[in-house]
DNA sequence: TTGAAAGCGATACCAT
DNA sequence: ATGGTATCGCTTTCAA
C-alpha cells in the first residue's frame, strides 16, 4: 500500500548532477547537449525509472501524446477492428487513444470533437460517416489547430484528409477472379440501392464485366434487405428468371449465406448433405469487412477489407500530420485482399 | 483560423467579481459557498463558455475525469459492445475513456496498467481474462490508489471488484424454456471442455434438467470445435446415436447455425425449402453474446448476454468506486435476456 | 463565506 | 553547452 514515490525531472536532474533545463532538453532532444551529459541524464532516468508527466508537459504547451478517436458506432464490427488496429499501432508508438462515439448518423460528432479539443489531444480521427457535420468538424479542428483525419467505408466526397477502403478495386478483384475461373454470366445480389458503399462496389463489378466484354444486364443486379431470408429469396427469383447465371457477387457475408440457402432451394447446389456441401454449380463471391469469413463454412471467394489494416494506416497518417501539420491534403486508400474459396 | 481564446478560471473569477478560490470551490462543489455567489459564478461560466482544463486540474491533484479501459481484444464482438456501452455511459456523465488493449492472453495488461497510472486516470477497468496477471494488477492499482474493476465473460475466481454475466442463470433460462415448450430429452452441443464459460453454462443446463426430474446423460453433452461444420457433424452423430433427443442447447451462435445444418442433414427438419425453413422437429436454443442473433434467420431461442448492458453496469460501478474508494468488494452480476424463437 | 498564495511537473526564454 | 526561473491553469491549505 506504499504509494510509489513519484519521480520528477527534478529528481533526475539531482541524480545526474545537472539542471532541470538540461534534463528537459535531453528528453525532447532539442538544444545541443554534449554526448557525455546526455548519457549521464539517460542513466539517471533509467535508474530512477522516470516517466514524463504528460499533464504537466501538456499544460506547458507540449504534446499530450494522446490521439482522439470519434467512431460513429463501435458495435459495428468493421469499426471495432479499425479501433483495435489503431489502438494497437498507437500503443506501440507510446501514444494513447481517447475513445468517443459520435452516433450512427454522426449526430454527436461536433460535440465530441469539442470535448477532445478542450481536453487537449495531438490529433483527431473520425471513423464513420460524419453525416451533415463534415464541414463544421473540419472548420472547428482547423480553428483549434488540430490535425483531423476522416476514415470511412465509402468515399464521401470532401476536401479532407481521408482514409478509406478501395471498394471499386475490391469489386474488380472478385469479379476478375470469377471470370478467371471460367464464369461468364455473373450477377449481383444484395445491399440497398441507397448505399454509397454498394454503389462503389457495383461500379467495380460492372466495369470489370464490360472490360472483359461480358454481358451486363441491369436485371442481373438485385437489391435486397439485410437478412439471409431476403437474400435467399432474391437469389431464387433471380435464378428462376435467368437460369443461365453461373456466378453471383454478394454485397456482404450475410447476403452470401442467404444466397447459399437460395442456391440450395433452387436446386442449384448438389444437395444438403454435408459431404456434398462444397460442390456447387453457381459460384459465390462476397465482400467481408470483418473476420466473419473465417466463420462461415460455405464456399465463397471473399474480397476482404480489413478494419485492422485501416487502423494501422490511420495511425501512420495521423502521426505524420501531428509532426508536420502543414502537409497537403491526402487521400489514402486501403487495398483489398482476396481469399479464394476452398 | 482565429485560435479561440482560452478561458481560465481567472477570467471567470474576474467576470464574477470573486477570487479564483471561490470559482474552484464552486466547480468542485466543495467549500460552503453562498447560493448567491454560486449563481454569479455559474452565470460567468455560462457566458464565457468556460471549460475546466483537465491537465491543470490533474496536475494539481484533482480528478482527471478519465477512466482507463484495458480490453483484452476489441475485435471480439462481446467486448466491442461492452466498450461501446461503457463509453456511451461515461460520455453522458461527462467522463472520457482511455482505451488500451491487453492482449488475448492478458500479456500486456500490466504494462498498460502502468501506462494508465502514470497518465493519470480516476479509475481503471479491465475487460477480458487477465490471464496470470490478475493479482499483480490488483496490487499495482492498490499501490497507486486507483480503483480497479475486472469484467469478464466467465467467473475467474478472485477477490476483486468484479462484473460478469450470469452464465448459469442464462443456461437455466433457455433450458426451462425448452422444458416449458414440452421438450423432455434435451442435449447440449458445442464449446471446448476447457472453457470456463462453457462449464458454467453446462452447469446451468444440467442443474435445470435435474430440477425438473428430466434425464441427464453425459453422452448427451457433445463437445466440438468452433465451426459450423464441426457443430453439424456433432449434431448428426449425436442424433444418430440418440434418436429420441428432441431439443438441443448450443454453446453459441456459430454452433447453432452448424446444428441447424446438422438437423437438415439428419432429416430432422422438414426440408430445405425456404417456406418450410421454420418447421422443425428438434428445437434449438443457444447463447448470444452479440447482436448476431438478429442476423440469423433460423428458429433458435436465444439467451442473450448483452455486452452493452455490461458496459453500462461497469460505468455505474467504476464511478461509485471513484467517488468512494473505501467501499467493500462487490461482485456484480449481469442478468441474461431471453429471445424466443419465432 | 471568501481570498491570498504556494505549489503540481515540465518547458522555454534569457543568461552565463 | 548549461543553468536559473517565470509560467501554464487549477487545487488547496491557511488566514481573515
XYZ file of C-alpha atoms (C1' of nucleotides) in Angstrom:
716
model
C 0.000 0.000 0.000
C 3.106 2.204 -0.104
C 2.254 4.861 -2.606
C 5.222 4.598 -5.001
C 7.117 7.872 -4.875
C 6.744 9.951 -7.980
C 9.923 10.653 -9.871
C 10.132 14.105 -11.453
C 12.707 15.743 -13.649
C 13.991 17.411 -10.516
C 14.976 14.048 -9.111
C 16.627 13.148 -12.367
C 18.482 16.445 -12.504
C 19.694 15.955 -8.971
C 20.856 12.403 -9.617
C 22.614 13.353 -12.818
C 24.112 16.470 -11.317
C 22.640 18.777 -13.917
C 19.806 21.280 -14.094
C 16.177 20.579 -14.920
C 16.641 22.556 -18.095
C 19.230 20.098 -19.257
C 17.028 17.158 -18.453
C 14.142 18.670 -20.337
C 16.407 19.360 -23.271
C 17.645 15.794 -23.296
C 14.098 14.499 -23.060
C 12.900 16.449 -26.046
C 16.150 16.102 -27.957
C 16.192 19.809 -28.621
C 19.097 22.044 -27.551
C 22.617 20.815 -28.260
C 23.650 18.666 -25.347
C 27.075 17.069 -25.099
C 27.086 13.334 -25.584
C 28.527 12.897 -22.114
C 25.862 14.891 -20.330
C 23.186 13.196 -22.379
C 24.446 9.839 -21.272
C 24.529 10.822 -17.608
C 20.943 12.008 -17.816
C 19.807 8.892 -19.580
C 21.434 6.749 -16.962
C 19.687 8.636 -14.199
C 16.365 8.293 -15.982
C 16.927 4.593 -16.337
C 17.909 4.058 -12.728
C 15.104 6.076 -11.238
C 12.530 4.736 -13.641
C 11.413 8.201 -14.525
C 8.419 8.742 -16.798
C 7.478 12.149 -18.042
C 4.266 13.536 -16.587
C 2.088 14.309 -19.566
C -0.296 16.530 -17.662
C 2.472 18.903 -16.788
C 4.009 18.723 -20.211
C 0.700 19.368 -21.904
C -0.140 22.180 -19.546
C 3.010 23.964 -20.509
C 2.153 23.624 -24.167
C 3.869 20.435 -25.200
C 2.274 17.447 -26.851
C -0.117 15.307 -24.915
C 0.731 12.034 -26.596
C -2.963 11.437 -26.976
C -4.939 10.908 -30.149
C -8.690 11.357 -30.065
C -10.877 8.861 -31.874
C -14.526 9.513 -32.585
C -16.177 6.435 -34.010
C -19.753 6.501 -35.179
C -20.623 3.169 -33.610
C -18.174 0.762 -32.060
C -20.641 -2.098 -32.200
C -20.142 -2.288 -35.955
C -17.543 -4.976 -36.440
C -15.606 -3.119 -39.074
C -15.079 -0.096 -36.873
C -14.316 -2.248 -33.868
C -11.488 -3.755 -35.863
C -10.361 -0.369 -37.047
C -10.268 0.843 -33.479
C -8.398 -2.237 -32.429
C -5.771 -1.753 -35.115
C -5.411 1.937 -34.458
C -5.040 1.431 -30.736
C -2.516 -1.315 -31.214
C -0.406 0.776 -33.571
C -0.511 3.873 -31.398
C 0.326 1.913 -28.270
C 3.475 0.668 -29.903
C 4.421 4.290 -30.553
C 3.831 5.178 -26.929
C 0.657 7.103 -27.666
C -2.772 6.710 -26.201
C -6.293 6.862 -27.516
C -9.241 8.836 -26.224
C -12.327 6.996 -27.378
C -15.659 8.660 -28.042
C -18.727 7.720 -30.042
C -20.346 10.063 -32.498
C -23.616 8.263 -33.198
C -24.506 6.302 -36.300
C -25.698 9.392 -38.085
C -22.850 11.484 -36.735
C -25.229 13.444 -34.534
C -22.834 13.875 -31.617
C -19.657 14.293 -33.549
C -19.303 18.035 -33.245
C -19.912 17.936 -29.508
C -17.377 15.135 -29.112
C -14.861 16.986 -31.224
C -15.178 19.971 -28.952
C -14.664 17.764 -25.948
C -11.480 16.406 -27.447
C -10.204 19.852 -28.304
C -10.736 21.177 -24.809
C -9.225 18.029 -23.351
C -6.108 18.581 -25.361
C -5.187 15.959 -27.912
C -2.479 15.995 -30.548
C -4.705 14.820 -33.349
C -8.201 13.565 -34.068
C -9.595 10.753 -36.166
C -13.217 10.433 -37.138
C -14.263 6.942 -38.147
C -17.612 6.540 -39.830
C -19.915 8.845 -41.685
C -19.978 12.311 -40.146
C -23.370 12.917 -41.707
C -24.047 16.580 -42.334
C -21.376 17.701 -39.929
C -18.289 17.132 -42.083
C -17.563 20.723 -42.961
C -18.256 22.025 -39.476
C -15.935 19.435 -37.991
C -13.195 20.367 -40.374
C -13.610 24.056 -39.613
C -13.588 23.560 -35.881
C -10.459 21.415 -35.930
C -8.666 23.901 -38.102
C -9.649 26.730 -35.809
C -8.153 24.805 -32.918
C -5.084 23.944 -34.940
C -5.507 20.214 -34.505
C -4.932 17.706 -37.335
C -8.054 15.798 -38.325
C -8.446 12.726 -40.488
C -11.662 11.178 -41.708
C -11.941 7.431 -42.131
C -14.948 5.682 -43.555
C -16.108 2.747 -45.559
C -17.309 4.783 -48.501
C -15.957 7.748 -50.333
C -17.953 10.687 -49.067
C -16.632 13.396 -51.318
C -14.903 16.177 -49.469
C -11.670 18.039 -49.260
C -10.402 16.497 -46.071
C -7.606 14.227 -45.157
C -9.105 10.860 -45.733
C -8.516 7.139 -45.366
C -10.937 4.710 -46.912
C -11.065 1.249 -48.465
C -10.962 0.826 -52.205
C -14.395 -0.635 -52.759
C -14.188 -0.469 -56.513
C -10.913 -2.299 -56.652
C -12.265 -4.915 -54.290
C -15.194 -5.491 -56.616
C -12.913 -5.694 -59.607
C -10.766 -8.259 -57.879
C -13.550 -10.697 -57.074
C -15.204 -10.218 -60.424
C -11.957 -10.866 -62.225
C -11.445 -13.921 -60.099
C -14.820 -15.334 -61.103
C -14.038 -14.627 -64.723
C -10.672 -16.320 -64.423
C -12.491 -19.339 -63.042
C -14.396 -19.523 -66.272
C -17.625 -17.850 -65.247
C -19.229 -15.666 -67.847
C -22.689 -14.834 -66.657
C -22.191 -13.088 -63.381
C -24.945 -11.474 -61.340
C -25.022 -9.174 -58.306
C -27.167 -9.632 -55.215
C -27.604 -7.594 -52.086
C -27.438 -4.192 -50.492
C -29.832 -1.307 -50.720
C -29.570 0.939 -53.735
C -29.215 3.984 -51.486
C -25.902 2.716 -50.129
C -22.777 4.542 -51.231
C -20.634 1.563 -50.466
C -22.805 -0.656 -52.604
C -22.693 1.890 -55.397
C -18.907 1.772 -55.455
C -18.841 -1.999 -55.425
C -21.472 -2.442 -58.098
C -19.472 0.064 -60.118
C -16.366 -2.072 -59.886
C -18.326 -5.183 -60.771
C -19.936 -3.543 -63.751
C -16.714 -2.015 -65.032
C -14.959 -5.356 -64.892
C -17.680 -7.157 -66.807
C -17.530 -4.583 -69.559
C -13.774 -4.624 -69.574
C -13.834 -8.340 -70.344
C -16.586 -7.998 -72.882
C -19.048 -9.949 -70.768
C -22.783 -9.344 -70.710
C -24.060 -6.827 -68.197
C -27.799 -6.719 -67.615
C -29.310 -4.375 -65.118
C -31.856 -7.098 -64.326
C -28.949 -9.126 -63.010
C -28.322 -6.623 -60.265
C -30.674 -7.457 -57.423
C -31.230 -5.307 -54.401
C -32.298 -6.853 -51.107
C -32.641 -6.178 -47.407
C -30.113 -7.169 -44.799
C -31.161 -10.693 -43.894
C -30.430 -14.191 -45.017
C -34.004 -14.790 -45.874
C -34.332 -11.831 -48.180
C -31.054 -12.694 -49.862
C -32.200 -16.275 -50.378
C -35.435 -15.120 -51.929
C -33.656 -12.638 -54.161
C -31.338 -15.355 -55.422
C -34.174 -17.744 -56.116
C -36.194 -15.334 -58.156
C -33.089 -14.149 -59.953
C -32.185 -17.695 -60.936
C -35.669 -18.672 -61.953
C -35.854 -15.698 -64.296
C -32.282 -16.065 -65.510
C -31.334 -19.720 -65.309
C -28.073 -19.237 -67.177
C -26.419 -17.225 -64.443
C -23.335 -19.109 -63.284
C -21.899 -16.881 -60.596
C -23.076 -14.308 -58.072
C -21.277 -11.485 -56.336
C -22.832 -10.808 -52.947
C -22.857 -7.496 -51.138
C -21.650 -8.928 -47.843
C -21.275 -12.015 -45.687
C -24.866 -12.168 -44.581
C -26.041 -11.916 -48.162
C -23.631 -14.684 -49.081
C -25.129 -17.071 -46.545
C -28.588 -16.202 -47.708
C -27.517 -16.699 -51.309
C -26.195 -20.093 -50.383
C -29.580 -21.080 -48.980
C -31.172 -19.705 -52.103
C -28.980 -21.861 -54.288
C -29.856 -24.921 -52.257
C -33.506 -24.147 -52.552
C -33.287 -23.525 -56.274
C -31.626 -26.865 -56.689
C -28.539 -25.206 -57.991
C -26.413 -26.989 -55.478
C -25.919 -30.700 -55.324
C -27.775 -31.177 -52.079
C -27.854 -30.539 -48.411
C -25.602 -33.409 -47.476
C -22.632 -32.114 -45.617
C -20.310 -34.272 -47.647
C -21.527 -32.529 -50.743
C -21.721 -29.101 -49.214
C -18.842 -27.837 -51.174
C -19.857 -28.913 -54.629
C -21.767 -26.294 -56.466
C -22.894 -25.166 -59.811
C -23.224 -21.480 -59.236
C -20.131 -19.835 -57.783
C -20.339 -17.272 -54.997
C -18.157 -14.298 -54.136
C -18.678 -11.659 -51.492
C -17.172 -8.792 -49.544
C -16.015 -9.297 -45.981
C -15.437 -6.349 -43.696
C -14.693 -8.351 -40.604
C -13.246 -11.690 -39.665
C -16.603 -13.268 -40.379
C -15.374 -15.095 -43.445
C -13.363 -17.404 -41.269
C -16.553 -18.373 -39.546
C -18.724 -19.446 -42.390
C -18.001 -22.843 -43.856
C -19.556 -22.131 -47.189
C -17.612 -21.983 -50.443
C -17.301 -18.298 -51.142
C -14.470 -16.251 -52.547
C -14.002 -13.207 -50.375
C -12.788 -9.721 -51.072
C -11.539 -8.784 -47.646
C -11.500 -5.259 -46.366
C -9.558 -5.204 -43.158
C -10.585 -2.772 -40.484
C -7.396 -3.586 -38.676
C -5.265 -2.563 -41.643
C -7.243 0.618 -41.851
C -6.406 1.268 -38.219
C -2.711 0.816 -38.903
C -2.905 3.177 -41.828
C -4.719 5.751 -39.757
C -2.120 5.591 -37.024
C 0.631 6.203 -39.523
C -1.150 9.118 -41.146
C -2.213 10.916 -38.013
C 1.273 10.751 -36.558
C 2.662 12.230 -39.747
C 0.152 15.014 -39.538
C 0.924 15.697 -35.908
C 4.585 16.025 -36.700
C 4.019 18.091 -39.776
C 0.632 19.834 -39.811
C 1.425 21.763 -42.958
C 1.397 18.862 -45.369
C -1.081 18.975 -48.195
C -4.310 17.048 -48.107
C -4.013 13.400 -48.724
C -6.431 10.676 -49.621
C -5.104 7.316 -48.578
C -6.652 4.180 -49.956
C -6.706 0.753 -48.409
C -6.193 -2.099 -50.870
C -8.493 -5.122 -50.541
C -7.403 -8.716 -50.041
C -8.646 -11.808 -51.800
C -9.420 -15.128 -50.154
C -10.263 -17.790 -52.692
C -12.980 -20.310 -51.931
C -11.690 -23.702 -50.804
C -8.496 30.445 -38.355
C -8.675 32.624 -35.238
C -7.433 30.464 -32.422
C -10.340 30.735 -29.972
C -9.084 32.402 -26.803
C -8.750 30.101 -23.866
C -10.957 30.868 -20.908
C -9.476 30.122 -17.488
C -10.849 30.286 -14.009
C -9.121 33.636 -13.715
C -11.363 35.033 -16.398
C -14.361 33.572 -14.689
C -13.290 34.958 -11.330
C -12.807 38.385 -12.845
C -16.170 38.348 -14.587
C -17.965 37.149 -11.490
C -16.100 39.546 -9.226
C -14.787 36.814 -6.952
C -11.486 35.055 -6.383
C -10.202 32.002 -8.218
C -10.516 30.076 -4.996
C -14.218 30.682 -4.993
C -14.555 29.592 -8.578
C -12.633 26.420 -7.905
C -14.786 25.740 -4.895
C -17.949 26.236 -6.885
C -16.628 23.992 -9.625
C -15.900 21.125 -7.315
C -18.885 21.796 -5.075
C -16.674 21.668 -2.022
C -16.418 24.522 0.484
C -19.679 26.153 1.556
C -20.424 28.858 -0.972
C -23.433 31.154 -0.644
C -26.164 30.468 -3.149
C -25.819 33.972 -4.488
C -22.103 33.757 -5.151
C -22.563 30.328 -6.648
C -25.101 31.700 -9.063
C -22.875 34.586 -10.108
C -20.046 32.197 -10.811
C -22.248 29.857 -12.772
C -23.517 32.721 -14.865
C -19.993 33.820 -15.657
C -19.049 30.266 -16.602
C -22.035 30.067 -18.875
C -21.379 33.381 -20.578
C -17.709 32.843 -21.152
C -18.140 29.230 -22.150
C -15.529 28.141 -19.676
C -14.388 24.539 -19.545
C -12.051 23.302 -16.884
C -8.572 22.415 -18.094
C -8.125 18.807 -17.068
C -4.368 18.827 -17.444
C -4.011 21.536 -14.871
C -6.606 20.033 -12.616
C -4.975 16.648 -12.732
C -1.530 18.089 -12.245
C -2.580 19.769 -9.049
C -4.040 16.557 -7.768
C -7.693 16.792 -8.692
C -9.654 14.296 -10.713
C -8.901 13.817 -14.366
C -12.376 12.832 -15.420
C -10.818 9.973 -17.320
C -11.439 6.274 -16.908
C -8.906 3.832 -18.309
C -10.153 0.749 -20.108
C -7.904 -2.184 -20.876
C -9.678 -4.670 -23.068
C -8.066 -7.944 -23.990
C -9.125 -7.782 -27.622
C -11.516 -5.270 -29.091
C -12.109 -7.374 -32.170
C -14.180 -9.757 -30.082
C -17.749 -8.641 -30.616
C -18.766 -9.010 -26.992
C -16.039 -6.715 -25.761
C -16.618 -4.272 -28.574
C -20.167 -3.944 -27.348
C -19.028 -3.646 -23.774
C -16.674 -0.874 -24.764
C -19.399 0.818 -26.718
C -21.785 0.735 -23.782
C -19.187 1.865 -21.301
C -18.096 4.746 -23.478
C -21.647 5.814 -24.085
C -22.495 5.788 -20.395
C -19.358 7.631 -19.354
C -19.794 10.246 -22.056
C -23.194 11.086 -20.692
C -21.560 11.662 -17.318
C -19.010 13.974 -18.846
C -16.193 11.488 -18.472
C -13.812 10.171 -21.067
C -12.246 6.832 -21.836
C -8.622 5.979 -22.411
C -8.599 2.815 -24.480
C -5.817 0.249 -24.415
C -5.576 -3.403 -25.394
C -4.103 -6.014 -23.121
C -3.748 -8.965 -25.479
C -5.944 -12.030 -25.667
C -3.931 -13.789 -23.012
C -3.558 -10.622 -20.971
C 0.136 -10.447 -21.791
C 0.328 -6.649 -21.963
C -2.082 -5.832 -19.220
C 0.404 -4.957 -16.542
C 2.342 -2.684 -18.868
C -0.874 -0.978 -19.955
C -1.989 -0.586 -16.384
C 1.244 1.179 -15.605
C 0.761 3.449 -18.565
C -2.669 4.394 -17.315
C -1.427 5.037 -13.836
C 1.331 7.341 -14.980
C -1.057 9.085 -17.361
C -3.367 9.782 -14.520
C -6.838 8.284 -14.578
C -9.547 8.226 -11.943
C -10.301 4.552 -12.302
C -9.446 1.514 -14.374
C -11.498 -1.262 -15.895
C -10.048 -4.469 -17.207
C -12.275 -6.297 -19.658
C -11.341 -9.847 -20.534
C -9.278 -12.505 -18.919
C -6.182 -11.046 -17.282
C -4.507 -14.431 -17.505
C -1.867 -14.924 -14.846
C -1.591 -11.242 -14.144
C -4.710 -10.743 -12.029
C -3.055 -10.488 -8.647
C -0.221 -8.294 -9.878
C -2.685 -5.940 -11.496
C -4.691 -5.676 -8.340
C -1.589 -4.997 -6.266
C -0.298 -2.338 -8.612
C -3.603 -0.477 -8.733
C -3.904 -0.552 -4.989
C -0.381 0.743 -4.614
C -1.284 3.649 -6.863
C -4.543 4.171 -5.050
C -6.670 3.796 -8.151
C -9.949 1.855 -8.198
C -9.886 -1.207 -10.431
C -12.728 -3.372 -11.665
C -12.466 -6.628 -13.547
C -15.042 -7.540 -16.145
C -15.128 -10.812 -17.974
C -17.353 -13.379 -19.541
C -16.590 -16.083 -17.045
C -16.181 -16.171 -13.327
C -12.456 -16.306 -12.738
C -12.381 -16.697 -9.013
C -10.668 -13.862 -7.239
C -11.166 -11.294 -4.561
C -11.514 -8.317 -6.803
C -14.282 -5.992 -7.708
C -15.960 -7.814 -10.499
C -18.682 -7.566 -13.115
C -19.631 -10.597 -15.123
C -22.607 -12.186 -16.855
C -24.632 -14.832 -15.131
C -23.880 -17.759 -17.391
C -25.566 -20.290 -15.180
C -28.778 -18.358 -14.989
C -28.728 -17.882 -18.742
C -28.463 -21.633 -19.209
C -31.251 -22.227 -16.745
C -33.487 -19.802 -18.585
C -33.160 -21.405 -22.003
C -33.388 -24.893 -20.601
C -36.519 -24.026 -18.690
C -37.943 -22.502 -21.809
C -37.384 -25.684 -23.770
C -38.988 -27.688 -20.996
C -41.958 -25.333 -20.909
C -42.340 -25.927 -24.640
C -42.803 -29.579 -23.870
C -39.325 -30.878 -24.613
C -38.079 -33.612 -22.378
C -34.968 -35.035 -23.924
C -32.591 -32.143 -24.166
C -28.980 -32.382 -25.292
C -26.017 -29.995 -25.283
C -23.700 -29.290 -28.202
C -20.644 -27.113 -28.595
C -17.729 -25.461 -26.897
C -14.474 -26.941 -25.749
C -14.438 -28.674 -22.410
C -11.561 -26.481 -21.249
C -13.751 -23.386 -21.430
C -14.823 -21.848 -18.150
C -17.745 -20.144 -19.775
C -18.955 -23.416 -21.187
C -18.550 -25.063 -17.830
C -20.845 -22.525 -16.206
C -23.433 -22.899 -18.914
C -23.402 -26.654 -18.963
C -23.774 -26.469 -15.205
C -26.920 -24.400 -15.501
C -28.297 -26.725 -18.148
C -27.581 -29.791 -16.075
C -28.995 -28.326 -12.884
C -32.218 -27.401 -14.613
C -32.719 -30.838 -16.083
C -32.300 -32.419 -12.694
C -34.510 -29.845 -11.063
C -37.341 -30.870 -13.374
C -36.643 -34.549 -12.979
C -35.596 -34.937 -16.596
C -32.988 -37.413 -17.833
C -29.428 -36.191 -17.910
C -26.927 -38.332 -19.767
C -23.333 -37.294 -20.078
C -23.338 -38.764 -23.590
C -25.818 -36.052 -24.471
C -23.249 -33.386 -23.852
C -21.173 -33.047 -27.000
C -18.041 -31.001 -27.307
C -16.988 -29.550 -30.639
C -14.676 -27.050 -32.278
C -15.645 -23.541 -33.266
C -17.029 -24.013 -36.747
C -20.341 -24.708 -38.347
C -19.056 -27.842 -39.918
C -17.884 -29.393 -36.696
C -21.128 -28.453 -34.986
C -23.126 -30.002 -37.792
C -21.163 -33.212 -37.569
C -21.511 -33.328 -33.810
C -25.270 -32.965 -34.068
C -25.561 -35.670 -36.670
C -23.648 -38.245 -34.733
C -25.461 -37.276 -31.562
C -28.838 -37.768 -33.185
C -27.937 -40.997 -34.894
C -26.850 -42.454 -31.576
C -29.712 -40.937 -29.619
C -32.682 -40.546 -31.964
C -35.075 -39.592 -29.192
C -33.441 -36.254 -28.453
C -35.981 -33.528 -29.081
C -34.094 -30.356 -28.273
C -30.537 -29.087 -28.270
C -28.877 -26.282 -26.357
C -25.986 -24.829 -28.358
C -22.908 -23.184 -26.937
C -23.106 -20.125 -29.178
C -24.454 -18.666 -32.404
C -21.981 -20.341 -34.666
C -22.733 -23.705 -33.116
C -26.438 -23.023 -33.563
C -26.059 -22.481 -37.292
C -23.991 -25.607 -37.568
C -26.556 -27.507 -35.545
C -29.237 -26.329 -37.897
C -27.313 -27.726 -40.853
C -26.819 -30.910 -38.920
C -30.549 -31.245 -38.336
C -31.221 -30.717 -42.017
C -28.717 -33.357 -42.910
C -30.064 -35.802 -40.392
C -33.503 -35.338 -41.878
C -34.731 -33.979 -38.614
C -36.081 -30.922 -40.319
C -38.803 -30.920 -42.872
C -36.628 -29.870 -45.758
C -34.549 -27.165 -47.300
C -37.417 -25.298 -48.841
C -37.470 -21.761 -47.542
C -41.187 -21.917 -46.993
C -40.604 -24.795 -44.646
C -37.446 -23.453 -43.092
C -39.109 -22.759 -39.858
C -40.792 -26.053 -39.280
C -38.714 -28.368 -37.235
C -38.797 -31.422 -35.147
C -35.851 -30.799 -32.907
C -35.879 -27.453 -31.132
C -32.759 -25.315 -30.844
C -31.622 -22.877 -28.197
C -28.333 -21.018 -27.920
C -26.388 -18.264 -26.213
C -25.804 -14.962 -27.973
C -23.124 -12.591 -26.820
C -23.544 -10.090 -29.597
C -26.257 -8.794 -31.821
C -25.693 -11.778 -34.072
C -28.987 -13.388 -33.181
C -30.804 -10.715 -35.112
C -28.863 -11.731 -38.148
C -29.608 -15.393 -38.378
C -32.972 -16.340 -39.744
C -33.059 -19.728 -38.143
C -35.531 -20.709 -35.472
C -33.495 -20.586 -32.301
C -34.385 -19.423 -28.826
C -31.621 -17.193 -27.559
C -30.264 -16.464 -24.149
C -28.808 -13.043 -24.746
C -25.867 -11.688 -22.861
C -25.515 -8.056 -23.679
C -22.078 -6.561 -23.794
C -23.676 -3.156 -23.917
C -25.527 -3.735 -20.670
C -22.309 -4.885 -19.126
C -20.746 -1.610 -20.238
C -23.493 0.364 -18.537
C -23.062 -1.618 -15.372
C -19.328 -1.082 -15.426
C -19.743 2.662 -15.834
C -22.024 2.794 -12.846
C -19.724 0.739 -10.668
C -16.493 2.461 -11.516
C -17.978 5.883 -10.854
C -19.184 4.696 -7.485
C -15.723 3.448 -6.702
C -14.109 6.670 -7.803
C -16.355 8.650 -5.514
C -15.983 6.252 -2.646
C -12.864 4.103 -2.851
C -13.404 2.598 0.561
C -16.449 0.538 -0.259
C -16.188 -3.169 0.207
C -15.575 -5.559 -2.642
C -18.514 -6.191 -4.816
C -19.376 -8.814 -7.373
C -21.976 -7.511 -9.771
C -23.821 -9.909 -11.986
C -25.448 -9.208 -15.313
C -28.776 -10.952 -15.844
C -29.384 -12.611 -19.221
C -32.231 -11.909 -21.616
C -34.419 -14.388 -23.452
C -35.493 -14.104 -27.067
C -37.941 -16.812 -28.015
C -37.738 -18.422 -31.437
C -40.285 -17.106 -33.940
C -18.083 32.510 3.460
C -14.235 34.116 0.797
C -9.330 35.422 -0.547
C -4.059 35.208 -0.904
C -0.583 32.462 -2.098
C 2.070 28.173 -2.506
C 2.751 24.594 -5.345
C 1.871 20.295 -9.004
C 5.861 18.937 -13.139
C 7.621 20.355 -17.304
C 9.022 23.951 -20.796
C 11.398 27.814 -22.834
C 13.189 32.309 -22.569
C 17.155 34.681 -21.136
C 21.543 34.472 -19.089
C 26.105 32.766 -18.490
C 26.621 23.743 -23.833
C 24.073 24.592 -19.362
C 21.594 26.822 -15.618
C 18.024 29.998 -13.262
C 13.350 30.978 -13.292
C 8.752 32.601 -14.756
C 4.824 30.326 -16.279
C 0.842 27.071 -17.830
C -4.397 26.519 -15.057
C -6.000 24.666 -11.178
C -6.456 22.913 -6.163
C -5.741 23.505 -1.522
C -4.134 24.924 2.955
C -4.185 28.856 5.936
C -5.988 33.406 7.164
C -9.188 36.801 7.526
